[in-house]
PDB file of C-alpha atoms in Angstrom:
ATOM      1  CA  ASN A   1       0.000   0.000   0.000  1.00  0.00           C
ATOM      2  CA  ALA A   2       1.212   3.485  -0.785  1.00  0.00           C
ATOM      3  CA  TYR A   3      -0.138   6.697   0.718  1.00  0.00           C
ATOM      4  CA  LEU A   4       0.551  10.347   0.126  1.00  0.00           C
ATOM      5  CA  SER A   5       0.248  11.141   3.808  1.00  0.00           C
ATOM      6  CA  LEU A   6       1.157  14.742   3.003  1.00  0.00           C
ATOM      7  CA  PRO A   7       1.511  16.351  -0.411  1.00  0.00           C
ATOM      8  CA  PHE A   8       5.282  15.822  -0.240  1.00  0.00           C
ATOM      9  CA  LEU A   9       5.490  12.538   1.720  1.00  0.00           C
ATOM     10  CA  LEU A  10       4.961   9.094   0.168  1.00  0.00           C
ATOM     11  CA  GLU A  11       4.637   6.190   2.613  1.00  0.00           C
ATOM     12  CA  VAL A  12       4.839   2.573   1.492  1.00  0.00           C
ATOM     13  CA  GLN A  13       3.608  -0.221   3.752  1.00  0.00           C
ATOM     14  CA  PRO A  14       3.076  -3.951   3.385  1.00  0.00           C
ATOM     15  CA  SER A  15      -0.441  -4.940   2.354  1.00  0.00           C
ATOM     16  CA  GLY A  16      -2.809  -5.037   5.322  1.00  0.00           C
ATOM     17  CA  VAL A  17      -0.693  -2.730   7.477  1.00  0.00           C
ATOM     18  CA  SER A  18      -2.244   0.570   8.546  1.00  0.00           C
ATOM     19  CA  LYS A  19      -2.772   2.794  11.545  1.00  0.00           C
ATOM     20  CA  GLY A  20      -6.398   1.673  11.512  1.00  0.00           C
ATOM     21  CA  LYS A  21      -5.428  -1.997  11.743  1.00  0.00           C
ATOM     22  CA  ALA A  22      -2.938  -1.216  14.515  1.00  0.00           C
ATOM     23  CA  LEU A  23      -5.576   0.706  16.478  1.00  0.00           C
ATOM     24  CA  GLN A  24      -8.013  -2.174  16.042  1.00  0.00           C
ATOM     25  CA  GLU A  25      -5.439  -4.686  17.338  1.00  0.00           C
ATOM     26  CA  VAL A  26      -4.611  -2.557  20.393  1.00  0.00           C
ATOM     27  CA  ALA A  27      -8.298  -1.991  21.129  1.00  0.00           C
ATOM     28  CA  GLN A  28      -8.941  -5.736  21.008  1.00  0.00           C
ATOM     29  CA  LEU A  29      -5.949  -6.523  23.239  1.00  0.00           C
ATOM     30  CA  LEU A  30      -7.014  -3.942  25.832  1.00  0.00           C
ATOM     31  CA  LYS A  31     -10.736  -4.689  25.427  1.00  0.00           C
ATOM     32  CA  ILE A  32     -11.554  -1.076  24.579  1.00  0.00           C
ATOM     33  CA  PRO A  33     -14.738  -0.615  22.540  1.00  0.00           C
ATOM     34  CA  ARG A  34     -14.512   1.448  19.353  1.00  0.00           C
ATOM     35  CA  GLU A  35     -17.038   3.892  20.778  1.00  0.00           C
ATOM     36  CA  ALA A  36     -14.542   4.822  23.510  1.00  0.00           C
ATOM     37  CA  ILE A  37     -11.735   5.670  21.086  1.00  0.00           C
ATOM     38  CA  ILE A  38     -10.899   9.150  19.803  1.00  0.00           C
ATOM     39  CA  ALA A  39      -8.330   9.348  17.018  1.00  0.00           C
ATOM     40  CA  PHE A  40      -6.747  12.484  15.567  1.00  0.00           C
ATOM     41  CA  GLY A  41      -5.110  12.763  12.181  1.00  0.00           C
ATOM     42  CA  ASP A  42      -3.866  15.025   9.424  1.00  0.00           C
ATOM     43  CA  GLY A  43      -2.783  12.831   6.506  1.00  0.00           C
ATOM     44  CA  ASN A  44      -4.149  10.216   4.140  1.00  0.00           C
ATOM     45  CA  ASN A  45      -2.301   7.530   6.089  1.00  0.00           C
ATOM     46  CA  ASP A  46      -4.718   8.284   8.961  1.00  0.00           C
ATOM     47  CA  VAL A  47      -7.941   7.547   7.015  1.00  0.00           C
ATOM     48  CA  GLU A  48      -8.422   3.955   8.232  1.00  0.00           C
ATOM     49  CA  MET A  49      -7.604   4.956  11.820  1.00  0.00           C
ATOM     50  CA  ILE A  50     -10.137   7.818  11.738  1.00  0.00           C
ATOM     51  CA  GLN A  51     -12.750   5.488  10.252  1.00  0.00           C
ATOM     52  CA  PHE A  52     -12.141   2.807  12.898  1.00  0.00           C
ATOM     53  CA  ALA A  53     -12.285   5.109  15.904  1.00  0.00           C
ATOM     54  CA  GLY A  54     -15.625   5.825  17.512  1.00  0.00           C
ATOM     55  CA  THR A  55     -14.789   9.501  17.096  1.00  0.00           C
ATOM     56  CA  GLY A  56     -12.513  10.465  14.224  1.00  0.00           C
ATOM     57  CA  VAL A  57     -11.083  13.967  14.302  1.00  0.00           C
ATOM     58  CA  ALA A  58      -9.153  15.765  11.575  1.00  0.00           C
ATOM     59  CA  VAL A  59      -7.192  18.941  12.155  1.00  0.00           C
ATOM     60  CA  GLU A  60      -7.939  21.923   9.910  1.00  0.00           C
ATOM     61  CA  ASN A  61      -4.637  21.508   8.074  1.00  0.00           C
ATOM     62  CA  ALA A  62      -5.457  17.865   7.224  1.00  0.00           C
ATOM     63  CA  THR A  63      -5.740  16.566   3.689  1.00  0.00           C
ATOM     64  CA  PRO A  64      -9.141  16.922   1.984  1.00  0.00           C
ATOM     65  CA  GLN A  65      -9.495  13.119   1.868  1.00  0.00           C
ATOM     66  CA  LEU A  66      -9.059  12.800   5.622  1.00  0.00           C
ATOM     67  CA  LYS A  67     -11.428  15.670   6.346  1.00  0.00           C
ATOM     68  CA  SER A  68     -14.084  13.957   4.230  1.00  0.00           C
ATOM     69  CA  VAL A  69     -14.168  10.892   6.531  1.00  0.00           C
ATOM     70  CA  ALA A  70     -13.715  12.641   9.903  1.00  0.00           C
ATOM     71  CA  ASP A  71     -16.565  13.086  12.366  1.00  0.00           C
ATOM     72  CA  HIS A  72     -15.144  16.427  13.488  1.00  0.00           C
ATOM     73  CA  ILE A  73     -12.701  18.999  12.160  1.00  0.00           C
ATOM     74  CA  VAL A  74     -10.808  21.046  14.734  1.00  0.00           C
ATOM     75  CA  PRO A  75      -8.340  23.927  14.453  1.00  0.00           C
ATOM     76  CA  SER A  76      -4.873  23.007  13.191  1.00  0.00           C
ATOM     77  CA  ASN A  77      -2.289  21.272  15.323  1.00  0.00           C
ATOM     78  CA  ASN A  78      -0.420  24.613  15.369  1.00  0.00           C
ATOM     79  CA  GLU A  79      -3.440  26.096  17.146  1.00  0.00           C
ATOM     80  CA  GLU A  80      -3.694  23.148  19.564  1.00  0.00           C
ATOM     81  CA  GLY A  81      -6.867  21.878  17.902  1.00  0.00           C
ATOM     82  CA  PRO A  82      -6.680  18.372  19.408  1.00  0.00           C
ATOM     83  CA  ALA A  83      -6.149  19.811  22.901  1.00  0.00           C
ATOM     84  CA  GLN A  84      -9.091  22.193  22.407  1.00  0.00           C
ATOM     85  CA  PHE A  85     -11.286  19.258  21.367  1.00  0.00           C
ATOM     86  CA  LEU A  86     -10.278  17.184  24.397  1.00  0.00           C
ATOM     87  CA  ARG A  87     -10.797  20.107  26.792  1.00  0.00           C
ATOM     88  CA  LYS A  88     -14.288  20.684  25.418  1.00  0.00           C
ATOM     89  CA  THR A  89     -15.227  16.992  25.208  1.00  0.00           C
ATOM     90  CA  PHE A  90     -14.117  16.189  28.758  1.00  0.00           C
ATOM     91  CA  ASN A  91     -14.978  19.592  30.239  1.00  0.00           C
ATOM     92  CA  LEU A  92     -11.364  20.305  31.221  1.00  0.00           C
ATOM     93  CA  HIS A  93     -10.201  23.833  31.979  1.00  0.00           C
TER      94      HIS A  93
END
């Protein structure tokens, strides 16, 4: 499998290997339901992970493909978008 995770970064992985598959394996090992998982991403190599997670979050500077499958889009990682999402979701101040 080959992914343009960013416009200038090509990643090549063996067939069947992905962040989504890895997240699924870890969730099964730890007995964590999908619904309890939040995943954040910015590149096309994150698509399967975002789709597997109960809540898939793309940062604003993510690729259009990733944004199209995310449940939420937050400010960029440079603006601490993931931290803002977690603070709001878990009512942290």
